[in-house]
């Protein structure tokens, strides 16, 4: 489920203060501790001893997960005793131990002057592995890929100033797509804050509107509580990013941590959604029984309730249309799947919504790329909206019946009611399904040929066949992203990683890193475009050094393809800086993507003819470790179907490409 606009951001419940209190804390350590910044000698533990955190704190994993009961004390787990209980240690070491206590095993951290102490402390941890990105944006996108593919919160760390500001796009992306991320930034010492010190930026102020919450730590004794609160906030309710800004003098300060502090979020916890009202669920069942043309419209809020969704469809026989963010929550190849709806959704998914008399909107936000012209969207239907964020209910489209709560719990409740009424309530939507099957037969997803050139859709179809639809797929943003959504058949949640709400180019490669770290042994493929790929191409170095078996299938058309498509359709094909090659050598592929891979010691190949494609993709998949396949595709191809921005279903475009004029 993606997020609302900044105008409605107030609906994200904020704790009482965005800066940790500097007043006396009743939970402070009772032991006398020197507050001076002193050099401390550490004895590093035996590096050959591998210790895993066997009792991690359970995580909520998506907007559809059950809201966890607020933890009143910071969880104690069996950790290696780097320090005796009453031994003072640096704030940075307290931070790292707090992360360990939250079950963190991997972070994506890039060091700098204001975060060096944190990195030194990380070297003293036998639990947390740092995967070193080559750019802070790569680090935060990798943390997102980790979170999106695993359901656990991703953690990234950056230094102050430019390091912190390089996280901004990733934080905005995580907020819009409801991804649990905890970002930690170094900050200049407290005495220098506000003096325009070297590498100082007020990152709390910068990120206030693009995080679910953020903290500036002003007391070393607050670190255990703040870390616990940050993870609770990131994973509870509607997930999102939380930032912790930690001044360098706090990192260096000595203290004895008190792990028994209470979290202090009374306003937030009191307003978390309660269990769904059974009377409302009864009304939903009644509306379903009265309808003749119902359709499910499911989004990212359903990713963690896939089992319940499948059971609901099994009990009712209602067809399922998915948003871009909801792909995988219901199997794409199932006979009741209508695949994706919206601007580049299937004709039959958009037809179903347009003709439906009941729209069951679960874990969605009625985004403009789905609805087009709001007045015409589902104009014949009664609308039922279930969402965990009250701000989304009625924000864009007024529902006839709404439930503010966890989709997983709501579906469990509805399924229980349906099962109890199995003998008395029968659903028969066979006529409606036959009508939709006719649309599927009339308007299947298809593509044209370009002589010997490789249709990009065909490349994704072949990848789907050779991986049996089981790979974890990440993408950049643009045409390749839409084709990957259309032509790869996702079987399960968290297989599909893409920047939906923000549309951040450069997301695919680092997100694949996060997915590979979180899912060792899985097949991870970054389907990317040449424009998006070059925005974070430096992360090839991380992939090589970490020996991550990531496959990169680059659909290279030498252009910003989606912008070119709009130029073709709406600007008389006038090219306005959308050609990414070398104008003086248009017959050559520029830049040579194989050289990027070669520079990082990654095997690579280029394929230009359709007849050679299958073997090239098989070689990519069979090669151990990372691999880059540069697939040259025609820039004239368009993503179809297409409903123009602000249009309605009647405006859908199903024919044409860049070889003709409009």
CSV table of C-alpha atoms in Angstrom, one decimal, residues 354 367-379 396-397 643-651:
chain,number,residue,atom,x,y,z
A,354,UNK,CA,-15.6,-0.2,-14.9
A,367,UNK,CA,-3.8,6.3,-6.5
A,368,UNK,CA,-4.1,8.4,-9.5
A,369,UNK,CA,-2.2,5.9,-11.7
A,370,UNK,CA,-4.9,3.4,-10.8
A,371,UNK,CA,-8.0,5.5,-11.0
A,372,UNK,CA,-7.3,8.0,-13.8
A,373,UNK,CA,-10.4,10.2,-13.8
A,374,UNK,CA,-11.8,9.7,-10.3
A,375,UNK,CA,-15.4,10.5,-11.2
A,376,UNK,CA,-15.4,7.7,-13.8
A,377,UNK,CA,-13.5,5.1,-11.7
A,378,UNK,CA,-15.9,2.3,-10.6
A,379,UNK,CA,-18.8,4.6,-11.4
A,396,UNK,CA,-9.7,10.2,-3.0
A,397,UNK,CA,-12.8,8.1,-3.4
A,643,UNK,CA,-5.0,5.0,-20.2
A,644,UNK,CA,-3.7,8.5,-20.6
A,645,UNK,CA,-3.2,10.5,-17.4
A,646,UNK,CA,-6.6,11.8,-16.1
A,647,UNK,CA,-8.4,9.6,-18.6
A,648,UNK,CA,-11.1,6.9,-18.1
A,649,UNK,CA,-11.5,3.3,-19.2
A,650,UNK,CA,-13.2,4.5,-22.4
A,651,UNK,CA,-9.9,6.3,-23.4
